[in-house]
Amino acid sequence: MLIYILKFSACLAIFMVFYKLVLEKSSIHSFKRFYLLVALTLALIIPSITLIEYIEPITSNFNTFEPITSFEATEVYVDDTSTNYTPIILWSVYGLGVIIFLLKFSLNLYKIISRIKNNPKYKSERFINVLVTNLMIPHTFFSYIFLNKYKFEHKEIPKEVLLHEQTHAKQKHSIDVLIIEFLQIVFWFNPLIYLLKQDVKLNHEFLADRAVLNNGIQPSAYQNIILAFSSKASDQQLANAINYSSIKKRFTVMKTKTSKTSIWLRSLFLLPLLAILLYSFSNREQIVREDNSPTENTILETSSEGVPDALMKEYNEFIIKFNTTHVIDYSKYERIVSIYNLMSDKQKASVEPYPKVPNVDLSKTKAKVPSKAQFESWKNEKEFAIWIDGVHVSNGELNSYNLDDIAHYVGSFVHENARSEKFPQPNQYSIYTKKGFINAYQESKIKEYKVLTKKYSEAIQDFLKGDRRDNSELQLLKDRCLRLYESFSKEEIKKYKLLPPPPPPAKSPLQQGATPEQVVEYNKMAKFLNDKSIKNRIIKLKDYKKLERIYKLMTKAQKASAEPFPKLPPPPAPVSIEVIENNEIPPSPVKKKTGNGPSVDEYADVPPPPPIPENATPEQRKKMQDVTDDYERKQKKDVKTGFIKINGHTNYYVSINGLTKYYNRQGFEISKNGKIISKAQVNASEVIPNQYVTKVYTNDILVAEFKGNNPSLKGELNIPPPPPPKSPLDHIIDMAKQDAIFYFNGKKITSDKAIQILKKDTSIHIQTIKDETNIPTILLSKKPTINNKVGLQKPTPATIVDHIKVMNRHGARFYLENKEMTYKDALAYVKKHKDADVSTSIESNVVKISPKTLNMESPLVFVIAMSKKNAKFFYKDKEITSNKAISLVKRKGGLLKIDAKNVDSKQPSVFITEKGPLLGIKGNDQLLVMINGKVPVNGQLTLSKKEFKDLKLTMKKLKVKSFKFKVPGKRTESISGNVLNDKSKSYVEAMDEGSAVQFFDIKSNNGIKLKPIVVTIK
């Protein structure tokens, strides 16, 4: 509304300025009357006009957003009770003004009507003269002309005055006045309306004056009459009367005659004026044009046949599972909604509608700002536990913030039975800075849309690279994007420059036979396999599918002339494997025996290596440390045992360092298929290292019996079944002890209230959410809840090995960075690197492992990290303390070279050396690079921060064309020219004295690459 009022006022002001400068003093009064009314109308209409711009859809590269690595809101529900009173006050003031002006208008109208009713009337031609006693000056309202009764009866009113008033009545000037009066009620606060009202009334006088003069009245005589009546003027709000205040303008205009040429020229100015106003003050909206024309690469989908049978099956399975468990996973839920939306009417009628789940839109959360007293009370560490932007901090940290820094807060009272040792305070509050509130709340939906559209864009690229036979997955992604896009307001779309998702490319038309390139590729692959015996024909599954797809595309003629389709050996029979439980067997002091179980080399006792001598050289220390690490790795046994079902029979298994062996009821080793692979019964001493196991039970049922090769030992194991799962009530009580935050149907409640609710109704749906604060959030509801996590939480070093095993049982694929690896290699890697970064995607069932990176860009950060790992530091081949190493790096920074060895071992080694002279140019002044006219000595230079502001790289005869600039811990800046950019200067401004920066990859204008320069800040 405010934008509309401003645009309306601007348009009206421009129209009025044009009127004042160009039209007011002209004699085209009828046109001016029309102009003033039309200008007012256009000023009201133009701001509401929307100009639509059609843009072409982008299907080949829809990646218009920066990638989002992660996003996670720390709050699920916000209890906001604050009210913004400013709009209420403003609307109240506006309403009061409307009422006052409406009453004023009604009062004036009432006075005129009463005057007409209560006074004698005399009809003359088309006009009605209302004779009023004590009336000072004539005036007109529609066809009623109000005159002084005494003067009218004694014929003392000049005919010029009667003619003037009759012109007002004849031309219906009262209509113009009423229109302005109505707008004045609505826009009573706008001074332009009052100015427009004066101009309209003045132009009415111009029109009446011209009508009088056109009847042969002498201008001088008429002007004398006007002067005579002007002294008796009174303000008539709704009537036209002889004026009164703008006599000079009226006299001037009476003498003015505007030529036709001038009229045409002035009128032509209106066209560009109108165009400028339309362009400047109308609204604009971009709409993606639907391109229905088929192209070579893509054909837009136009059918409404619904979704494929596979998606219908997926939808029905989801509904069945929901009706059984009453729990919904968010990723599947959103997909199910999209499947239902894309179904045909016939398909929808054949299925049960999906369950409706309430949508929590964090972006609509209104900020709740604390008072000064509240802010100060939070500093009491005995009463309040505080989180800032989702991170727990000490109460003293609030001293670093002002009240203006806090944009929003949420908090609650914690009952005594729900407090923990870590957070014993009775109150817990989450505080958000302005940036934190934007990230966690206001832009949450924007970020979600950007992630979805990026995924949709990538899916389109993959689709276009493939055979383009099924675009149903693209249709689902597009539906999810479109639903989210349609939830944005126009202001959000304009502010964040959001584009709607383009239509997905359609499926390719049926191909008439394989292409020549496909036939060549098929023949090459088929011949390679046919040249081998059937049992030796080994092919990757993806290659086999490709071969089969090309063969199906081929026509009969192509098949007849091509290689025959190769026969492959049959795949192994499917094996039914069901993991029942998993148990750890604690180590025992009893030594193992040798026999037909695991090999002696695998478990043989090996004496430990001797300790590293104090006087060992760095090279000797490294070799001996490697031997020690290898010994510890081989001696450490990761033993897991449990029961699995193979072909319906319960069997016992033992997993040692990822190598798993299976045993049947008789104690023979078997394969995953259940086939016996050991020649004899396995010895009891060879089942588990350092264990003697003769019989294994579960629930008092014998599962495996091994050969007792040492009668003096007993080795029966009766492994109990896993404990039953906790009841919902016990789970809620445990969560209360962990300081969990509870919500019921979207409203925050206490832990005691949650326990009471669950005692009364055991069918309550429960969802447990944990974020980086490690404070659980429990959502209780009568409707099913959803898990809004797309991926799993990242495992900790303590759980990383189990996480990999669990994902393997779910058939996940493993990647080390971007290279696929086997489960065995992935398990071995995380066992050695338990601090590795693991990201798990549920949707794609992919586990990505990345090595933990140490910040080598910042030598100081790296050295401090190594000191925390008890590393040994060497400087110029002499061992130094960690404190001395840190001090050394602080002083010399970029002048040092740092190498690290055995970073993942218990005691890494860090070697610090001088980089030495970086620039030693002798006898070649033409290739000498100077900074601010100063010549580097041995490639080194010292400058103040002030000198960096106007820094220039120069040469004696050549010019510096480009260079790279590096600040420790910051991204390398590639700079064109010979001066620093603003970002590089800001880096330098934030650095401490004694820090060093580097100029390198310096290139001259003739292409010569020059040596680097290190500059220390003084």
PDB file of C-alpha atoms in Angstrom, residues 436-657:
ATOM      1  CA  GLY A 436      21.545 -15.953  12.634  1.00  0.00           C
ATOM      2  CA  PHE A 437      17.818 -15.150  12.513  1.00  0.00           C
ATOM      3  CA  ILE A 438      17.983 -14.626   8.753  1.00  0.00           C
ATOM      4  CA  ASN A 439      19.818 -17.925   8.210  1.00  0.00           C
ATOM      5  CA  ALA A 440      17.781 -20.039  10.628  1.00  0.00           C
ATOM      6  CA  TYR A 441      14.336 -18.566   9.974  1.00  0.00           C
ATOM      7  CA  GLN A 442      13.729 -15.931   7.298  1.00  0.00           C
ATOM      8  CA  GLU A 443      15.723 -17.497   4.437  1.00  0.00           C
ATOM      9  CA  SER A 444      15.114 -21.146   5.330  1.00  0.00           C
ATOM     10  CA  LYS A 445      12.554 -21.639   2.553  1.00  0.00           C
ATOM     11  CA  ILE A 446      14.671 -19.707   0.009  1.00  0.00           C
ATOM     12  CA  LYS A 447      17.643 -21.982   0.680  1.00  0.00           C
ATOM     13  CA  GLU A 448      15.455 -25.072   0.406  1.00  0.00           C
ATOM     14  CA  TYR A 449      14.211 -23.874  -3.000  1.00  0.00           C
ATOM     15  CA  LYS A 450      17.755 -23.227  -4.247  1.00  0.00           C
ATOM     16  CA  VAL A 451      18.853 -26.723  -3.218  1.00  0.00           C
ATOM     17  CA  LEU A 452      15.843 -28.269  -4.980  1.00  0.00           C
ATOM     18  CA  THR A 453      16.288 -26.281  -8.206  1.00  0.00           C
ATOM     19  CA  LYS A 454      20.005 -27.158  -8.324  1.00  0.00           C
ATOM     20  CA  LYS A 455      19.115 -30.830  -7.971  1.00  0.00           C
ATOM     21  CA  TYR A 456      16.441 -30.448 -10.684  1.00  0.00           C
ATOM     22  CA  SER A 457      18.912 -28.756 -13.031  1.00  0.00           C
ATOM     23  CA  GLU A 458      21.473 -31.526 -12.550  1.00  0.00           C
ATOM     24  CA  ALA A 459      18.784 -34.157 -13.136  1.00  0.00           C
ATOM     25  CA  ILE A 460      17.842 -32.473 -16.440  1.00  0.00           C
ATOM     26  CA  GLN A 461      21.486 -32.571 -17.569  1.00  0.00           C
ATOM     27  CA  ASP A 462      21.754 -36.275 -16.718  1.00  0.00           C
ATOM     28  CA  PHE A 463      18.460 -36.973 -18.506  1.00  0.00           C
ATOM     29  CA  LEU A 464      19.577 -35.245 -21.713  1.00  0.00           C
ATOM     30  CA  LYS A 465      22.824 -37.237 -21.694  1.00  0.00           C
ATOM     31  CA  GLY A 466      20.945 -40.539 -21.396  1.00  0.00           C
ATOM     32  CA  ASP A 467      18.450 -42.316 -23.622  1.00  0.00           C
ATOM     33  CA  ARG A 468      15.596 -40.013 -22.471  1.00  0.00           C
ATOM     34  CA  ARG A 469      13.080 -42.853 -22.234  1.00  0.00           C
ATOM     35  CA  ASP A 470      11.575 -42.039 -18.831  1.00  0.00           C
ATOM     36  CA  ASN A 471      11.187 -38.509 -17.464  1.00  0.00           C
ATOM     37  CA  SER A 472       8.933 -39.391 -14.527  1.00  0.00           C
ATOM     38  CA  GLU A 473      11.658 -38.526 -11.983  1.00  0.00           C
ATOM     39  CA  LEU A 474      12.022 -35.093 -13.583  1.00  0.00           C
ATOM     40  CA  GLN A 475       8.256 -34.612 -13.361  1.00  0.00           C
ATOM     41  CA  LEU A 476       8.387 -35.368  -9.621  1.00  0.00           C
ATOM     42  CA  LEU A 477      11.257 -32.938  -9.011  1.00  0.00           C
ATOM     43  CA  LYS A 478       9.532 -30.235 -11.038  1.00  0.00           C
ATOM     44  CA  ASP A 479       6.337 -30.676  -9.005  1.00  0.00           C
ATOM     45  CA  ARG A 480       8.268 -30.269  -5.726  1.00  0.00           C
ATOM     46  CA  CYS A 481      10.031 -27.147  -7.050  1.00  0.00           C
ATOM     47  CA  LEU A 482       6.787 -25.650  -8.372  1.00  0.00           C
ATOM     48  CA  ARG A 483       4.898 -26.218  -5.105  1.00  0.00           C
ATOM     49  CA  LEU A 484       7.621 -24.427  -3.198  1.00  0.00           C
ATOM     50  CA  TYR A 485       7.901 -21.617  -5.793  1.00  0.00           C
ATOM     51  CA  GLU A 486       4.154 -20.924  -5.664  1.00  0.00           C
ATOM     52  CA  SER A 487       4.371 -20.453  -1.891  1.00  0.00           C
ATOM     53  CA  PHE A 488       6.612 -17.378  -2.319  1.00  0.00           C
ATOM     54  CA  SER A 489       5.190 -13.861  -2.417  1.00  0.00           C
ATOM     55  CA  LYS A 490       5.875 -11.516  -5.323  1.00  0.00           C
ATOM     56  CA  GLU A 491       8.167  -9.482  -3.084  1.00  0.00           C
ATOM     57  CA  GLU A 492      10.255 -12.582  -2.234  1.00  0.00           C
ATOM     58  CA  ILE A 493      10.492 -13.606  -5.894  1.00  0.00           C
ATOM     59  CA  LYS A 494      11.672 -10.119  -6.849  1.00  0.00           C
ATOM     60  CA  LYS A 495      14.043  -9.706  -3.892  1.00  0.00           C
ATOM     61  CA  TYR A 496      15.833 -13.046  -4.329  1.00  0.00           C
ATOM     62  CA  LYS A 497      15.492 -13.081  -8.143  1.00  0.00           C
ATOM     63  CA  LEU A 498      13.810 -16.494  -8.128  1.00  0.00           C
ATOM     64  CA  LEU A 499      12.824 -18.178 -11.375  1.00  0.00           C
ATOM     65  CA  PRO A 500      10.068 -20.788 -11.697  1.00  0.00           C
ATOM     66  CA  PRO A 501      11.242 -24.309 -12.578  1.00  0.00           C
ATOM     67  CA  PRO A 502      11.259 -24.907 -16.329  1.00  0.00           C
ATOM     68  CA  PRO A 503       9.192 -27.724 -17.829  1.00  0.00           C
ATOM     69  CA  PRO A 504      11.101 -31.006 -17.977  1.00  0.00           C
ATOM     70  CA  PRO A 505      12.245 -32.309 -21.349  1.00  0.00           C
ATOM     71  CA  ALA A 506       9.920 -34.979 -22.645  1.00  0.00           C
ATOM     72  CA  LYS A 507      10.684 -38.568 -23.453  1.00  0.00           C
ATOM     73  CA  SER A 508      12.291 -39.192 -26.827  1.00  0.00           C
ATOM     74  CA  PRO A 509      10.069 -40.507 -29.611  1.00  0.00           C
ATOM     75  CA  LEU A 510      10.475 -44.177 -30.379  1.00  0.00           C
ATOM     76  CA  GLN A 511      13.722 -44.726 -32.235  1.00  0.00           C
ATOM     77  CA  GLN A 512      13.485 -46.673 -35.475  1.00  0.00           C
ATOM     78  CA  GLY A 513      16.407 -49.011 -34.997  1.00  0.00           C
ATOM     79  CA  ALA A 514      19.807 -48.387 -33.451  1.00  0.00           C
ATOM     80  CA  THR A 515      22.066 -45.658 -34.800  1.00  0.00           C
ATOM     81  CA  PRO A 516      25.182 -46.660 -36.780  1.00  0.00           C
ATOM     82  CA  GLU A 517      27.343 -45.621 -33.831  1.00  0.00           C
ATOM     83  CA  GLN A 518      25.297 -47.839 -31.492  1.00  0.00           C
ATOM     84  CA  VAL A 519      25.599 -50.802 -33.880  1.00  0.00           C
ATOM     85  CA  VAL A 520      29.396 -50.402 -34.020  1.00  0.00           C
ATOM     86  CA  GLU A 521      29.582 -50.222 -30.218  1.00  0.00           C
ATOM     87  CA  TYR A 522      27.356 -53.316 -29.864  1.00  0.00           C
ATOM     88  CA  ASN A 523      29.405 -55.387 -32.313  1.00  0.00           C
ATOM     89  CA  LYS A 524      32.621 -54.470 -30.518  1.00  0.00           C
ATOM     90  CA  MET A 525      31.302 -55.521 -27.090  1.00  0.00           C
ATOM     91  CA  ALA A 526      29.500 -58.647 -28.345  1.00  0.00           C
ATOM     92  CA  LYS A 527      32.531 -59.891 -30.296  1.00  0.00           C
ATOM     93  CA  PHE A 528      34.772 -59.437 -27.267  1.00  0.00           C
ATOM     94  CA  LEU A 529      32.463 -61.680 -25.203  1.00  0.00           C
ATOM     95  CA  ASN A 530      31.667 -64.238 -27.929  1.00  0.00           C
ATOM     96  CA  ASP A 531      35.395 -64.887 -28.469  1.00  0.00           C
ATOM     97  CA  LYS A 532      35.588 -66.289 -24.903  1.00  0.00           C
ATOM     98  CA  SER A 533      34.108 -69.444 -23.402  1.00  0.00           C
ATOM     99  CA  ILE A 534      30.781 -68.954 -21.624  1.00  0.00           C
ATOM    100  CA  LYS A 535      32.186 -69.458 -18.132  1.00  0.00           C
ATOM    101  CA  ASN A 536      34.878 -66.810 -18.789  1.00  0.00           C
ATOM    102  CA  ARG A 537      32.473 -64.216 -20.103  1.00  0.00           C
ATOM    103  CA  ILE A 538      32.625 -61.584 -17.358  1.00  0.00           C
ATOM    104  CA  ILE A 539      31.019 -58.178 -17.890  1.00  0.00           C
ATOM    105  CA  LYS A 540      30.037 -55.303 -15.625  1.00  0.00           C
ATOM    106  CA  LEU A 541      26.322 -54.986 -14.946  1.00  0.00           C
ATOM    107  CA  LYS A 542      26.101 -51.468 -16.424  1.00  0.00           C
ATOM    108  CA  ASP A 543      27.849 -52.649 -19.618  1.00  0.00           C
ATOM    109  CA  TYR A 544      25.496 -55.635 -19.862  1.00  0.00           C
ATOM    110  CA  LYS A 545      22.464 -53.364 -19.547  1.00  0.00           C
ATOM    111  CA  LYS A 546      23.870 -51.073 -22.224  1.00  0.00           C
ATOM    112  CA  LEU A 547      24.472 -54.053 -24.525  1.00  0.00           C
ATOM    113  CA  GLU A 548      20.927 -55.312 -23.935  1.00  0.00           C
ATOM    114  CA  ARG A 549      19.427 -51.842 -24.530  1.00  0.00           C
ATOM    115  CA  ILE A 550      21.168 -51.435 -27.896  1.00  0.00           C
ATOM    116  CA  TYR A 551      20.129 -54.935 -28.955  1.00  0.00           C
ATOM    117  CA  LYS A 552      16.475 -54.163 -28.198  1.00  0.00           C
ATOM    118  CA  LEU A 553      16.694 -50.994 -30.320  1.00  0.00           C
ATOM    119  CA  MET A 554      18.016 -52.856 -33.346  1.00  0.00           C
ATOM    120  CA  THR A 555      15.726 -53.799 -36.235  1.00  0.00           C
ATOM    121  CA  LYS A 556      15.505 -57.346 -37.559  1.00  0.00           C
ATOM    122  CA  ALA A 557      17.810 -56.433 -40.418  1.00  0.00           C
ATOM    123  CA  GLN A 558      20.381 -54.943 -38.034  1.00  0.00           C
ATOM    124  CA  LYS A 559      20.254 -58.017 -35.780  1.00  0.00           C
ATOM    125  CA  ALA A 560      20.734 -60.342 -38.752  1.00  0.00           C
ATOM    126  CA  SER A 561      23.930 -58.580 -39.827  1.00  0.00           C
ATOM    127  CA  ALA A 562      25.289 -57.999 -36.307  1.00  0.00           C
ATOM    128  CA  GLU A 563      27.095 -60.223 -33.821  1.00  0.00           C
ATOM    129  CA  PRO A 564      24.779 -62.677 -32.015  1.00  0.00           C
ATOM    130  CA  PHE A 565      23.779 -61.643 -28.531  1.00  0.00           C
ATOM    131  CA  PRO A 566      26.350 -63.260 -26.210  1.00  0.00           C
ATOM    132  CA  LYS A 567      25.222 -65.917 -23.745  1.00  0.00           C
ATOM    133  CA  LEU A 568      26.440 -65.353 -20.207  1.00  0.00           C
ATOM    134  CA  PRO A 569      26.863 -67.795 -17.299  1.00  0.00           C
ATOM    135  CA  PRO A 570      23.822 -67.868 -14.968  1.00  0.00           C
ATOM    136  CA  PRO A 571      24.028 -65.666 -11.852  1.00  0.00           C
ATOM    137  CA  PRO A 572      24.373 -67.387  -8.447  1.00  0.00           C
ATOM    138  CA  ALA A 573      21.176 -68.351  -6.645  1.00  0.00           C
ATOM    139  CA  PRO A 574      19.815 -65.665  -4.349  1.00  0.00           C
ATOM    140  CA  VAL A 575      20.699 -66.102  -0.684  1.00  0.00           C
ATOM    141  CA  SER A 576      18.304 -65.228   2.128  1.00  0.00           C
ATOM    142  CA  ILE A 577      20.328 -63.551   4.884  1.00  0.00           C
ATOM    143  CA  GLU A 578      18.708 -61.995   7.906  1.00  0.00           C
ATOM    144  CA  VAL A 579      20.779 -60.461  10.708  1.00  0.00           C
ATOM    145  CA  ILE A 580      19.138 -61.319  14.018  1.00  0.00           C
ATOM    146  CA  GLU A 581      21.435 -59.710  16.563  1.00  0.00           C
ATOM    147  CA  ASN A 582      24.984 -58.573  17.078  1.00  0.00           C
ATOM    148  CA  ASN A 583      27.111 -59.179  20.178  1.00  0.00           C
ATOM    149  CA  GLU A 584      30.628 -58.364  21.220  1.00  0.00           C
ATOM    150  CA  ILE A 585      32.692 -61.093  22.962  1.00  0.00           C
ATOM    151  CA  PRO A 586      35.153 -59.654  25.509  1.00  0.00           C
ATOM    152  CA  PRO A 587      38.751 -60.885  25.158  1.00  0.00           C
ATOM    153  CA  SER A 588      39.936 -63.768  27.321  1.00  0.00           C
ATOM    154  CA  PRO A 589      43.471 -64.569  28.569  1.00  0.00           C
ATOM    155  CA  VAL A 590      43.219 -68.104  27.096  1.00  0.00           C
ATOM    156  CA  LYS A 591      45.544 -68.446  24.071  1.00  0.00           C
ATOM    157  CA  LYS A 592      44.398 -69.810  20.713  1.00  0.00           C
ATOM    158  CA  LYS A 593      45.277 -73.120  19.135  1.00  0.00           C
ATOM    159  CA  THR A 594      46.030 -73.943  15.527  1.00  0.00           C
ATOM    160  CA  GLY A 595      44.033 -76.233  13.272  1.00  0.00           C
ATOM    161  CA  ASN A 596      41.400 -75.916  10.565  1.00  0.00           C
ATOM    162  CA  GLY A 597      40.042 -72.510  11.731  1.00  0.00           C
ATOM    163  CA  PRO A 598      41.708 -69.143  11.079  1.00  0.00           C
ATOM    164  CA  SER A 599      45.354 -69.300  10.019  1.00  0.00           C
ATOM    165  CA  VAL A 600      48.250 -69.160  12.499  1.00  0.00           C
ATOM    166  CA  ASP A 601      49.772 -66.156  10.732  1.00  0.00           C
ATOM    167  CA  GLU A 602      46.605 -64.167  11.291  1.00  0.00           C
ATOM    168  CA  TYR A 603      46.586 -64.510  15.082  1.00  0.00           C
ATOM    169  CA  ALA A 604      50.145 -65.616  15.988  1.00  0.00           C
ATOM    170  CA  ASP A 605      51.808 -63.952  18.977  1.00  0.00           C
ATOM    171  CA  VAL A 606      54.496 -61.514  17.870  1.00  0.00           C
ATOM    172  CA  PRO A 607      56.742 -59.733  20.404  1.00  0.00           C
ATOM    173  CA  PRO A 608      56.332 -55.932  20.362  1.00  0.00           C
ATOM    174  CA  PRO A 609      59.088 -53.799  18.762  1.00  0.00           C
ATOM    175  CA  PRO A 610      61.589 -52.126  21.101  1.00  0.00           C
ATOM    176  CA  PRO A 611      61.041 -48.495  22.201  1.00  0.00           C
ATOM    177  CA  ILE A 612      62.456 -45.690  20.041  1.00  0.00           C
ATOM    178  CA  PRO A 613      65.881 -44.529  21.360  1.00  0.00           C
ATOM    179  CA  GLU A 614      66.145 -40.906  22.476  1.00  0.00           C
ATOM    180  CA  ASN A 615      69.154 -40.280  20.212  1.00  0.00           C
ATOM    181  CA  ALA A 616      67.464 -41.632  17.073  1.00  0.00           C
ATOM    182  CA  THR A 617      67.647 -39.399  13.993  1.00  0.00           C
ATOM    183  CA  PRO A 618      64.380 -38.131  12.450  1.00  0.00           C
ATOM    184  CA  GLU A 619      64.670 -40.738   9.663  1.00  0.00           C
ATOM    185  CA  GLN A 620      65.278 -43.568  12.141  1.00  0.00           C
ATOM    186  CA  ARG A 621      62.487 -42.328  14.384  1.00  0.00           C
ATOM    187  CA  LYS A 622      60.081 -42.318  11.442  1.00  0.00           C
ATOM    188  CA  LYS A 623      60.907 -45.883  10.375  1.00  0.00           C
ATOM    189  CA  MET A 624      60.667 -47.242  13.918  1.00  0.00           C
ATOM    190  CA  GLN A 625      57.401 -45.408  14.502  1.00  0.00           C
ATOM    191  CA  ASP A 626      55.943 -46.943  11.301  1.00  0.00           C
ATOM    192  CA  VAL A 627      56.889 -50.428  12.567  1.00  0.00           C
ATOM    193  CA  THR A 628      55.259 -49.715  15.945  1.00  0.00           C
ATOM    194  CA  ASP A 629      52.069 -48.439  14.307  1.00  0.00           C
ATOM    195  CA  ASP A 630      51.900 -51.488  12.027  1.00  0.00           C
ATOM    196  CA  TYR A 631      52.348 -53.835  15.010  1.00  0.00           C
ATOM    197  CA  GLU A 632      49.581 -52.119  16.970  1.00  0.00           C
ATOM    198  CA  ARG A 633      47.293 -52.279  13.951  1.00  0.00           C
ATOM    199  CA  LYS A 634      47.849 -56.029  13.430  1.00  0.00           C
ATOM    200  CA  GLN A 635      47.503 -56.872  17.113  1.00  0.00           C
ATOM    201  CA  LYS A 636      44.272 -54.962  17.520  1.00  0.00           C
ATOM    202  CA  LYS A 637      41.339 -57.276  16.807  1.00  0.00           C
ATOM    203  CA  ASP A 638      37.871 -55.911  16.090  1.00  0.00           C
ATOM    204  CA  VAL A 639      35.716 -58.949  16.945  1.00  0.00           C
ATOM    205  CA  LYS A 640      31.968 -59.024  16.359  1.00  0.00           C
ATOM    206  CA  THR A 641      29.664 -62.042  16.716  1.00  0.00           C
ATOM    207  CA  GLY A 642      26.001 -62.669  16.151  1.00  0.00           C
ATOM    208  CA  PHE A 643      23.352 -64.768  14.473  1.00  0.00           C
ATOM    209  CA  ILE A 644      22.054 -64.655  10.919  1.00  0.00           C
ATOM    210  CA  LYS A 645      19.479 -66.648   9.008  1.00  0.00           C
ATOM    211  CA  ILE A 646      20.720 -68.358   5.875  1.00  0.00           C
ATOM    212  CA  ASN A 647      18.052 -70.156   3.830  1.00  0.00           C
ATOM    213  CA  GLY A 648      15.745 -70.176   6.870  1.00  0.00           C
ATOM    214  CA  HIS A 649      18.261 -71.674   9.353  1.00  0.00           C
ATOM    215  CA  THR A 650      19.802 -69.740  12.256  1.00  0.00           C
ATOM    216  CA  ASN A 651      23.605 -69.755  12.026  1.00  0.00           C
ATOM    217  CA  TYR A 652      26.428 -68.304  14.080  1.00  0.00           C
ATOM    218  CA  TYR A 653      28.943 -65.819  12.608  1.00  0.00           C
ATOM    219  CA  VAL A 654      32.241 -64.286  13.755  1.00  0.00           C
ATOM    220  CA  SER A 655      33.609 -61.068  12.169  1.00  0.00           C
ATOM    221  CA  ILE A 656      37.296 -60.247  12.803  1.00  0.00           C
ATOM    222  CA  ASN A 657      38.596 -56.938  11.419  1.00  0.00           C
TER     223      ASN A 657
END
